[in-house]
PDB file of C-alpha atoms and ligand atoms in Angstrom:
ATOM      1  CA  MET C  15       7.324  34.058 -22.946  1.00  0.00           C
ATOM      2  CA  GLU C  16       5.154  33.561 -20.577  1.00  0.00           C
ATOM      3  CA  PRO C  17       5.676  31.404 -17.128  1.00  0.00           C
ATOM      4  CA  MET C  18       3.819  29.057 -16.509  1.00  0.00           C
ATOM      5  CA  ILE C  19       5.407  27.585 -13.302  1.00  0.00           C
ATOM      6  CA  GLU C  20       8.033  29.236 -11.220  1.00  0.00           C
ATOM      7  CA  VAL C  21       9.676  26.755  -8.921  1.00  0.00           C
ATOM      8  CA  LYS C  22      12.195  28.900  -6.547  1.00  0.00           C
ATOM      9  CA  ASP C  23      14.207  27.343  -3.616  1.00  0.00           C
ATOM     10  CA  VAL C  24      12.324  24.357  -3.575  1.00  0.00           C
ATOM     11  CA  THR C  25      13.294  21.577  -0.629  1.00  0.00           C
ATOM     12  CA  LYS C  26      11.289  18.728   0.440  1.00  0.00           C
ATOM     13  CA  ILE C  27      12.644  16.415   3.209  1.00  0.00           C
ATOM     14  CA  TYR C  28      10.843  12.821   3.781  1.00  0.00           C
ATOM     15  CA  LYS C  29      10.950  11.768   7.114  1.00  0.00           C
ATOM     16  CA  VAL C  30      11.089   8.209   7.832  1.00  0.00           C
ATOM     17  CA  GLY C  31      11.519   7.628  11.285  1.00  0.00           C
ATOM     18  CA  ASN C  32      14.586   9.199  12.444  1.00  0.00           C
ATOM     19  CA  GLU C  33      15.809   9.195   8.987  1.00  0.00           C
ATOM     20  CA  LYS C  34      15.192  12.352   6.884  1.00  0.00           C
ATOM     21  CA  ILE C  35      15.820  12.063   3.514  1.00  0.00           C
ATOM     22  CA  LEU C  36      16.597  15.089   1.131  1.00  0.00           C
ATOM     23  CA  ALA C  37      14.687  14.806  -2.127  1.00  0.00           C
ATOM     24  CA  LEU C  38      14.769  17.798  -3.112  1.00  0.00           C
ATOM     25  CA  ASP C  39      17.605  20.338  -2.732  1.00  0.00           C
ATOM     26  CA  ASN C  40      17.109  24.177  -3.300  1.00  0.00           C
ATOM     27  CA  VAL C  41      15.524  23.453  -6.911  1.00  0.00           C
ATOM     28  CA  SER C  42      14.248  26.722  -8.444  1.00  0.00           C
ATOM     29  CA  LEU C  43      13.434  26.202 -12.535  1.00  0.00           C
ATOM     30  CA  THR C  44      10.876  28.100 -14.745  1.00  0.00           C
ATOM     31  CA  ILE C  45       8.496  26.274 -17.948  1.00  0.00           C
ATOM     32  CA  ASN C  46       6.785  28.249 -19.714  1.00  0.00           C
ATOM     33  CA  LYS C  47       3.294  28.263 -21.067  1.00  0.00           C
ATOM     34  CA  GLY C  48       3.391  25.668 -24.053  1.00  0.00           C
ATOM     35  CA  GLU C  49       6.292  23.976 -23.527  1.00  0.00           C
ATOM     36  CA  PHE C  50       6.955  20.412 -23.384  1.00  0.00           C
ATOM     37  CA  CYS C  51       8.607  19.749 -20.555  1.00  0.00           C
ATOM     38  CA  CYS C  52      10.737  16.531 -19.140  1.00  0.00           C
ATOM     39  CA  LEU C  53      12.071  15.565 -15.832  1.00  0.00           C
ATOM     40  CA  LEU C  54      15.021  13.358 -16.876  1.00  0.00           C
ATOM     41  CA  GLY C  55      17.308  11.751 -13.914  1.00  0.00           C
ATOM     42  CA  THR C  56      17.810   7.807 -12.705  1.00  0.00           C
ATOM     43  CA  SER C  57      15.512   6.265  -9.980  1.00  0.00           C
ATOM     44  CA  GLY C  58      15.677   7.626  -6.903  1.00  0.00           C
ATOM     45  CA  SER C  59      16.743  11.296  -8.174  1.00  0.00           C
ATOM     46  CA  GLY C  60      13.551  12.913  -7.234  1.00  0.00           C
ATOM     47  CA  LYS C  61      11.756  13.409 -10.208  1.00  0.00           C
ATOM     48  CA  SER C  62       8.500  12.351  -9.034  1.00  0.00           C
ATOM     49  CA  THR C  63       8.694  14.119  -6.299  1.00  0.00           C
ATOM     50  CA  LEU C  64       9.157  17.535  -8.316  1.00  0.00           C
ATOM     51  CA  LEU C  65       6.294  16.525 -10.242  1.00  0.00           C
ATOM     52  CA  ASN C  66       4.464  16.195  -7.104  1.00  0.00           C
ATOM     53  CA  VAL C  67       5.307  19.459  -5.547  1.00  0.00           C
ATOM     54  CA  MET C  68       4.447  20.905  -8.740  1.00  0.00           C
ATOM     55  CA  ALA C  69       0.745  19.107  -8.447  1.00  0.00           C
ATOM     56  CA  GLY C  70       0.427  20.081  -5.275  1.00  0.00           C
ATOM     57  CA  ILE C  71       0.328  16.906  -4.709  1.00  0.00           C
ATOM     58  CA  GLU C  72       3.221  16.371  -2.153  1.00  0.00           C
ATOM     59  CA  LYS C  73       3.848  19.396   0.515  1.00  0.00           C
ATOM     60  CA  LEU C  74       7.342  21.403   0.332  1.00  0.00           C
ATOM     61  CA  THR C  75       9.361  21.606   3.312  1.00  0.00           C
ATOM     62  CA  SER C  76      10.582  25.098   2.522  1.00  0.00           C
ATOM     63  CA  GLY C  77      10.627  27.202  -1.082  1.00  0.00           C
ATOM     64  CA  GLU C  78       7.548  28.812  -3.464  1.00  0.00           C
ATOM     65  CA  ILE C  79       5.516  27.409  -6.290  1.00  0.00           C
ATOM     66  CA  THR C  80       3.636  29.450  -8.456  1.00  0.00           C
ATOM     67  CA  ILE C  81       1.558  28.566 -11.437  1.00  0.00           C
ATOM     68  CA  ARG C  82       0.185  31.065 -13.434  1.00  0.00           C
ATOM     69  CA  GLY C  83       0.406  33.427 -11.029  1.00  0.00           C
ATOM     70  CA  ARG C  84      -0.502  31.774  -8.248  1.00  0.00           C
ATOM     71  CA  ARG C  85       1.182  30.400  -5.299  1.00  0.00           C
ATOM     72  CA  ILE C  86      -0.292  26.938  -4.594  1.00  0.00           C
ATOM     73  CA  ASP C  87       2.121  25.933  -2.197  1.00  0.00           C
ATOM     74  CA  LYS C  88      -0.346  28.566  -0.018  1.00  0.00           C
ATOM     75  CA  MET C  89      -3.467  27.445  -1.118  1.00  0.00           C
ATOM     76  CA  SER C  90      -6.199  25.082   1.032  1.00  0.00           C
ATOM     77  CA  GLU C  91      -6.593  21.486   0.260  1.00  0.00           C
ATOM     78  CA  ARG C  92      -9.896  22.807  -1.223  1.00  0.00           C
ATOM     79  CA  GLU C  93      -8.613  25.816  -3.207  1.00  0.00           C
ATOM     80  CA  LEU C  94      -5.854  23.504  -4.348  1.00  0.00           C
ATOM     81  CA  SER C  95      -8.505  20.636  -5.535  1.00  0.00           C
ATOM     82  CA  ILE C  96     -10.426  23.678  -7.515  1.00  0.00           C
ATOM     83  CA  PHE C  97      -7.104  24.968  -8.996  1.00  0.00           C
ATOM     84  CA  ARG C  98      -6.540  21.295 -10.120  1.00  0.00           C
ATOM     85  CA  GLN C  99      -9.917  20.838 -11.203  1.00  0.00           C
ATOM     86  CA  LYS C 100      -9.637  23.994 -13.837  1.00  0.00           C
ATOM     87  CA  TYR C 101      -6.398  24.119 -14.635  1.00  0.00           C
ATOM     88  CA  LEU C 102      -4.635  20.721 -14.391  1.00  0.00           C
ATOM     89  CA  GLY C 103      -4.758  17.360 -16.085  1.00  0.00           C
ATOM     90  CA  PHE C 104      -2.530  14.011 -14.989  1.00  0.00           C
ATOM     91  CA  ILE C 105      -1.185  11.069 -16.943  1.00  0.00           C
ATOM     92  CA  PHE C 106      -0.081   7.840 -14.271  1.00  0.00           C
ATOM     93  CA  GLN C 107       2.376   5.325 -15.789  1.00  0.00           C
ATOM     94  CA  SER C 108      -0.186   2.848 -14.271  1.00  0.00           C
ATOM     95  CA  TYR C 109      -3.328   4.480 -16.278  1.00  0.00           C
ATOM     96  CA  ASN C 110      -5.223   4.570 -13.523  1.00  0.00           C
ATOM     97  CA  LEU C 111      -9.012   3.925 -14.890  1.00  0.00           C
ATOM     98  CA  ILE C 112     -12.074   3.244 -13.039  1.00  0.00           C
ATOM     99  CA  PRO C 113     -11.888  -0.544 -14.059  1.00  0.00           C
ATOM    100  CA  ALA C 114     -15.901  -1.051 -13.764  1.00  0.00           C
ATOM    101  CA  LEU C 115     -16.033   2.280 -16.533  1.00  0.00           C
ATOM    102  CA  THR C 116     -15.863   2.283 -20.158  1.00  0.00           C
ATOM    103  CA  ALA C 117     -13.113   4.079 -21.943  1.00  0.00           C
ATOM    104  CA  VAL C 118     -16.106   6.928 -23.042  1.00  0.00           C
ATOM    105  CA  GLU C 119     -17.190   6.813 -19.400  1.00  0.00           C
ATOM    106  CA  ASN C 120     -13.608   6.833 -17.991  1.00  0.00           C
ATOM    107  CA  VAL C 121     -12.673   9.823 -20.403  1.00  0.00           C
ATOM    108  CA  GLU C 122     -15.869  11.487 -19.178  1.00  0.00           C
ATOM    109  CA  LEU C 123     -15.594  11.450 -15.559  1.00  0.00           C
ATOM    110  CA  PRO C 124     -13.532  14.562 -15.435  1.00  0.00           C
ATOM    111  CA  LEU C 125     -16.437  16.441 -17.031  1.00  0.00           C
ATOM    112  CA  ILE C 126     -18.820  15.439 -15.037  1.00  0.00           C
ATOM    113  CA  PHE C 127     -16.546  16.496 -12.325  1.00  0.00           C
ATOM    114  CA  LYS C 128     -16.572  19.936 -13.761  1.00  0.00           C
ATOM    115  CA  GLU C 129     -20.363  19.728 -14.085  1.00  0.00           C
ATOM    116  CA  ILE C 130     -20.042  20.381 -17.887  1.00  0.00           C
ATOM    117  CA  ASP C 131     -24.145  19.797 -19.323  1.00  0.00           C
ATOM    118  CA  PRO C 132     -24.319  16.204 -21.148  1.00  0.00           C
ATOM    119  CA  LYS C 133     -24.677  17.461 -24.719  1.00  0.00           C
ATOM    120  CA  LYS C 134     -21.347  19.160 -24.449  1.00  0.00           C
ATOM    121  CA  ARG C 135     -19.582  15.966 -22.462  1.00  0.00           C
ATOM    122  CA  ARG C 136     -20.451  14.091 -25.332  1.00  0.00           C
ATOM    123  CA  LYS C 137     -19.210  16.075 -28.392  1.00  0.00           C
ATOM    124  CA  LEU C 138     -15.706  16.447 -26.640  1.00  0.00           C
ATOM    125  CA  VAL C 139     -15.646  13.142 -25.270  1.00  0.00           C
ATOM    126  CA  LYS C 140     -16.196  11.857 -29.119  1.00  0.00           C
ATOM    127  CA  GLU C 141     -13.783  14.551 -30.225  1.00  0.00           C
ATOM    128  CA  ILE C 142     -10.950  13.382 -28.186  1.00  0.00           C
ATOM    129  CA  ILE C 143     -11.824   9.435 -28.077  1.00  0.00           C
ATOM    130  CA  ASN C 144     -11.525   9.705 -32.111  1.00  0.00           C
ATOM    131  CA  ALA C 145      -8.226  12.253 -31.988  1.00  0.00           C
ATOM    132  CA  VAL C 146      -6.265   9.434 -29.720  1.00  0.00           C
ATOM    133  CA  GLY C 147      -7.439   6.679 -32.007  1.00  0.00           C
ATOM    134  CA  ILE C 148      -9.455   4.481 -29.291  1.00  0.00           C
ATOM    135  CA  SER C 149     -13.082   4.875 -31.026  1.00  0.00           C
ATOM    136  CA  GLY C 150     -13.228   1.502 -31.826  1.00  0.00           C
ATOM    137  CA  ARG C 151     -12.813   0.537 -28.168  1.00  0.00           C
ATOM    138  CA  ALA C 152     -15.788   3.308 -26.655  1.00  0.00           C
ATOM    139  CA  LYS C 153     -17.169   0.778 -24.529  1.00  0.00           C
ATOM    140  CA  HIS C 154     -14.368  -1.229 -23.847  1.00  0.00           C
ATOM    141  CA  LYS C 155     -13.476  -1.307 -20.353  1.00  0.00           C
ATOM    142  CA  PRO C 156     -10.033  -1.137 -19.378  1.00  0.00           C
ATOM    143  CA  SER C 157      -9.307  -5.293 -18.545  1.00  0.00           C
ATOM    144  CA  GLN C 158     -10.778  -5.359 -22.826  1.00  0.00           C
ATOM    145  CA  MET C 159      -7.748  -3.017 -23.578  1.00  0.00           C
ATOM    146  CA  SER C 160      -3.867  -3.280 -24.135  1.00  0.00           C
ATOM    147  CA  GLY C 161      -1.711  -1.129 -22.272  1.00  0.00           C
ATOM    148  CA  GLY C 162      -1.367   0.816 -25.060  1.00  0.00           C
ATOM    149  CA  GLN C 163      -5.374   1.229 -25.557  1.00  0.00           C
ATOM    150  CA  GLN C 164      -5.780   2.211 -21.673  1.00  0.00           C
ATOM    151  CA  GLN C 165      -2.874   4.177 -21.980  1.00  0.00           C
ATOM    152  CA  ARG C 166      -4.597   6.450 -25.341  1.00  0.00           C
ATOM    153  CA  VAL C 167      -7.736   6.177 -22.795  1.00  0.00           C
ATOM    154  CA  GLY C 168      -5.650   8.282 -19.854  1.00  0.00           C
ATOM    155  CA  ILE C 169      -4.087  10.311 -22.211  1.00  0.00           C
ATOM    156  CA  ALA C 170      -7.708  11.068 -23.737  1.00  0.00           C
ATOM    157  CA  ARG C 171      -8.970  11.685 -20.225  1.00  0.00           C
ATOM    158  CA  ALA C 172      -6.318  13.991 -19.149  1.00  0.00           C
ATOM    159  CA  PHE C 173      -7.016  15.955 -22.263  1.00  0.00           C
ATOM    160  CA  VAL C 174     -10.681  16.268 -22.427  1.00  0.00           C
ATOM    161  CA  GLY C 175     -11.306  19.071 -20.311  1.00  0.00           C
ATOM    162  CA  ALA C 176      -8.682  20.696 -22.140  1.00  0.00           C
ATOM    163  CA  PRO C 177      -6.554  21.559 -19.002  1.00  0.00           C
ATOM    164  CA  GLU C 178      -3.695  24.501 -19.770  1.00  0.00           C
ATOM    165  CA  LEU C 179      -1.005  22.217 -17.842  1.00  0.00           C
ATOM    166  CA  ILE C 180      -0.550  18.208 -17.591  1.00  0.00           C
ATOM    167  CA  PHE C 181       1.513  16.600 -15.552  1.00  0.00           C
ATOM    168  CA  ALA C 182       2.540  12.688 -16.878  1.00  0.00           C
ATOM    169  CA  ASP C 183       5.030  10.691 -14.940  1.00  0.00           C
ATOM    170  CA  GLU C 184       7.008   8.158 -17.055  1.00  0.00           C
ATOM    171  CA  PRO C 185       3.374   7.884 -18.884  1.00  0.00           C
ATOM    172  CA  THR C 186       4.638   5.404 -21.412  1.00  0.00           C
ATOM    173  CA  GLY C 187       6.466   3.419 -18.765  1.00  0.00           C
ATOM    174  CA  ASN C 188       4.573  -0.064 -18.921  1.00  0.00           C
ATOM    175  CA  LEU C 189       4.406  -0.310 -22.992  1.00  0.00           C
ATOM    176  CA  ASP C 190       6.881  -1.586 -25.512  1.00  0.00           C
ATOM    177  CA  SER C 191       8.962   0.540 -27.657  1.00  0.00           C
ATOM    178  CA  LYS C 192       7.090   1.048 -30.622  1.00  0.00           C
ATOM    179  CA  THR C 193       3.569   1.611 -28.271  1.00  0.00           C
ATOM    180  CA  THR C 194       6.034   4.121 -26.479  1.00  0.00           C
ATOM    181  CA  MET C 195       6.576   6.511 -29.287  1.00  0.00           C
ATOM    182  CA  GLU C 196       2.735   6.482 -30.790  1.00  0.00           C
ATOM    183  CA  ILE C 197       2.296   7.475 -27.640  1.00  0.00           C
ATOM    184  CA  MET C 198       5.106  10.104 -26.802  1.00  0.00           C
ATOM    185  CA  GLU C 199       3.908  11.612 -30.674  1.00  0.00           C
ATOM    186  CA  LEU C 200       0.084  11.648 -29.455  1.00  0.00           C
ATOM    187  CA  ILE C 201       1.107  13.613 -26.091  1.00  0.00           C
ATOM    188  CA  LYS C 202       3.180  16.440 -28.184  1.00  0.00           C
ATOM    189  CA  ASN C 203       0.790  16.617 -30.902  1.00  0.00           C
ATOM    190  CA  ILE C 204      -2.382  17.363 -28.976  1.00  0.00           C
ATOM    191  CA  SER C 205       0.217  19.404 -26.552  1.00  0.00           C
ATOM    192  CA  LYS C 206       1.239  21.495 -29.623  1.00  0.00           C
ATOM    193  CA  GLN C 207      -2.212  21.761 -31.101  1.00  0.00           C
ATOM    194  CA  TYR C 208      -3.803  23.590 -28.017  1.00  0.00           C
ATOM    195  CA  ASN C 209      -0.441  24.828 -27.000  1.00  0.00           C
ATOM    196  CA  GLN C 210      -0.653  23.203 -23.989  1.00  0.00           C
ATOM    197  CA  THR C 211       2.116  23.096 -21.109  1.00  0.00           C
ATOM    198  CA  ILE C 212       3.927  19.183 -20.189  1.00  0.00           C
ATOM    199  CA  VAL C 213       5.668  18.548 -17.656  1.00  0.00           C
ATOM    200  CA  MET C 214       6.773  14.352 -17.818  1.00  0.00           C
ATOM    201  CA  VAL C 215       9.206  12.636 -16.029  1.00  0.00           C
ATOM    202  CA  THR C 216      11.053  10.330 -17.741  1.00  0.00           C
ATOM    203  CA  HIS C 217      14.846   8.058 -16.497  1.00  0.00           C
ATOM    204  CA  ASP C 218      15.051   7.477 -20.638  1.00  0.00           C
ATOM    205  CA  ALA C 219      16.721  10.327 -22.418  1.00  0.00           C
ATOM    206  CA  ARG C 220      15.537   9.202 -26.133  1.00  0.00           C
ATOM    207  CA  LEU C 221      11.846  10.456 -24.384  1.00  0.00           C
ATOM    208  CA  ALA C 222      13.371  13.202 -23.393  1.00  0.00           C
ATOM    209  CA  GLU C 223      14.526  14.418 -26.521  1.00  0.00           C
ATOM    210  CA  PHE C 224      10.830  14.985 -27.244  1.00  0.00           C
ATOM    211  CA  ALA C 225      10.737  17.988 -25.441  1.00  0.00           C
ATOM    212  CA  ASP C 226      11.221  21.406 -25.636  1.00  0.00           C
ATOM    213  CA  LYS C 227      13.010  21.919 -22.305  1.00  0.00           C
ATOM    214  CA  ILE C 228      14.902  18.928 -20.618  1.00  0.00           C
ATOM    215  CA  ILE C 229      15.486  19.328 -17.131  1.00  0.00           C
ATOM    216  CA  SER C 230      18.110  16.682 -15.648  1.00  0.00           C
ATOM    217  CA  ILE C 231      18.250  16.385 -12.135  1.00  0.00           C
ATOM    218  CA  HIS C 232      20.542  14.182  -9.966  1.00  0.00           C
ATOM    219  CA  ASP C 233      20.279  13.637  -6.581  1.00  0.00           C
ATOM    220  CA  GLY C 234      17.476  16.346  -5.489  1.00  0.00           C
ATOM    221  CA  HIS C 235      19.783  18.672  -7.525  1.00  0.00           C
ATOM    222  CA  ILE C 236      19.310  20.320 -10.924  1.00  0.00           C
ATOM    223  CA  ALA C 237      21.742  18.951 -13.159  1.00  0.00           C
ATOM    224  CA  ASN C 238      21.372  20.957 -16.319  1.00  0.00           C
ATOM    225  CA  ILE C 239      18.800  22.502 -18.255  1.00  0.00           C
ATOM    226  CA  GLU C 240      19.063  21.985 -21.980  1.00  0.00           C
ATOM    227  CA  SER C 241      16.171  24.269 -24.053  1.00  0.00           C
ATOM    228  CA  LYS C 242      15.336  23.556 -27.515  1.00  0.00           C
ATOM    229  CA  GLY C 243      13.174  26.951 -27.599  1.00  0.00           C
ATOM    230  CA  GLU C 244      15.432  28.956 -29.150  1.00  0.00           C
ATOM    231  CA  THR C 245      16.625  26.794 -32.043  1.00  0.00           C
ATOM    232  CA  ALA C 246      13.421  25.380 -32.987  1.00  0.00           C
ATOM    233  CA  ASN C 247      12.524  29.284 -32.791  1.00  0.00           C
ATOM    234  CA  ILE C 248      14.796  30.321 -35.420  1.00  0.00           C
ATOM    235  CA  ILE C 249      14.416  27.546 -37.355  1.00  0.00           C
TER     236      ILE C 249
HETATM  237  P1  LIG K   8      12.206   9.143  -8.896  1.00  0.00           P
HETATM  238  O1  LIG K   8      10.907   9.287  -9.446  1.00  0.00           O
HETATM  239  O2  LIG K   8      13.574  10.046 -10.059  1.00  0.00           O
HETATM  240  O3  LIG K   8      12.703   7.596  -8.942  1.00  0.00           O
HETATM  241  P2  LIG K   8      11.609  10.300  -6.462  1.00  0.00           P
HETATM  242  O4  LIG K   8      11.410  11.375  -6.199  1.00  0.00           O
HETATM  243  O5  LIG K   8      10.760   8.863  -6.396  1.00  0.00           O
HETATM  244  O6  LIG K   8      12.357   9.490  -7.559  1.00  0.00           O
HETATM  245  O7  LIG K   8      12.442   9.536  -5.028  1.00  0.00           O
HETATM  246  C1  LIG K   8      13.190  10.605  -4.370  1.00  0.00           C
HETATM  247  C2  LIG K   8      13.763  10.436  -3.177  1.00  0.00           C
HETATM  248  O8  LIG K   8      12.716  10.802  -2.252  1.00  0.00           O
HETATM  249  C3  LIG K   8      14.392   8.494  -2.748  1.00  0.00           C
HETATM  250  O9  LIG K   8      15.604   8.848  -2.062  1.00  0.00           O
HETATM  251  C4  LIG K   8      12.762   7.858  -2.446  1.00  0.00           C
HETATM  252  O10 LIG K   8      13.364   7.388  -1.893  1.00  0.00           O
HETATM  253  C5  LIG K   8      12.574   9.068  -1.602  1.00  0.00           C
HETATM  254  N1  LIG K   8      11.281   9.227  -1.072  1.00  0.00           N
HETATM  255  C6  LIG K   8      10.302   9.533  -2.034  1.00  0.00           C
HETATM  256  N2  LIG K   8       8.582   9.594  -1.976  1.00  0.00           N
HETATM  257  C7  LIG K   8       9.374   9.189  -0.355  1.00  0.00           C
HETATM  258  C8  LIG K   8       8.262   9.139   0.196  1.00  0.00           C
HETATM  259  N3  LIG K   8       6.905   9.141   0.291  1.00  0.00           N
HETATM  260  N4  LIG K   8       8.400   8.611   1.968  1.00  0.00           N
HETATM  261  C9  LIG K   8       9.706   8.734   1.933  1.00  0.00           C
HETATM  262  N5  LIG K   8      10.996   9.149   1.165  1.00  0.00           N
HETATM  263  C10 LIG K   8      10.541   8.988  -0.192  1.00  0.00           C
HETATM  264 MG1  LIG K   9       9.030   8.399  -9.962  1.00  0.00          MG
END
């Protein structure tokens, strides 16, 4: 298996006034290409911190993070932003759509930043909007859509440029249980279809069951790594 993300001896300490908070304590793990990986743990265990350091959003206190063979902890802000644009997608719990833009315009945005020509943009947007099942809401603004529909737009935006790696922090945290299952299926199906790597944070063990690998986090430590890859390969 080809590694996508390698986290080595990563420690993250937040300083608040005189207080130091050890959010990640010497964490090491590997996530392979094409793997759907969940970071599972209770609130405050360090899941979001781990996701954010892996995505280069938070700086490390010590350790190394390698994505696609490149040390992202060594990159400048400029290098990081180019790297993110090229290889990474993000899905947020609160959708983070731009209120003034329609569904289509929100989805198109990363392609504009990537300077993809308008004709190709329209084609890619149309395809992904269909794939996530919101073609009937293409011209709606976020306020005119349900939470589930907004998250479908968020997923379309994350996937539209076909990034190799997608980070999602509690992507179904604001959704009812039926919609949650639909959104989980959607993320899983699209990512498997294109062999994309997913790193998803959740506190819900039932949702972690969608993953190929479950990394359990407790008080900033890795408590357990459960990989279903081997079993799946045999079948
Ligand atoms: P989780 O996502 O598992 O709920 P977090 O990664 O958000 O946990 O937080 C882990 C620990 O780090 C918690 O104790 C939290 O209070 C602390 N923490 C998170 N972000 C910050 C921050 N920006 N400044 C200070 N402490 C933080
Ligand atoms: Mg969190």
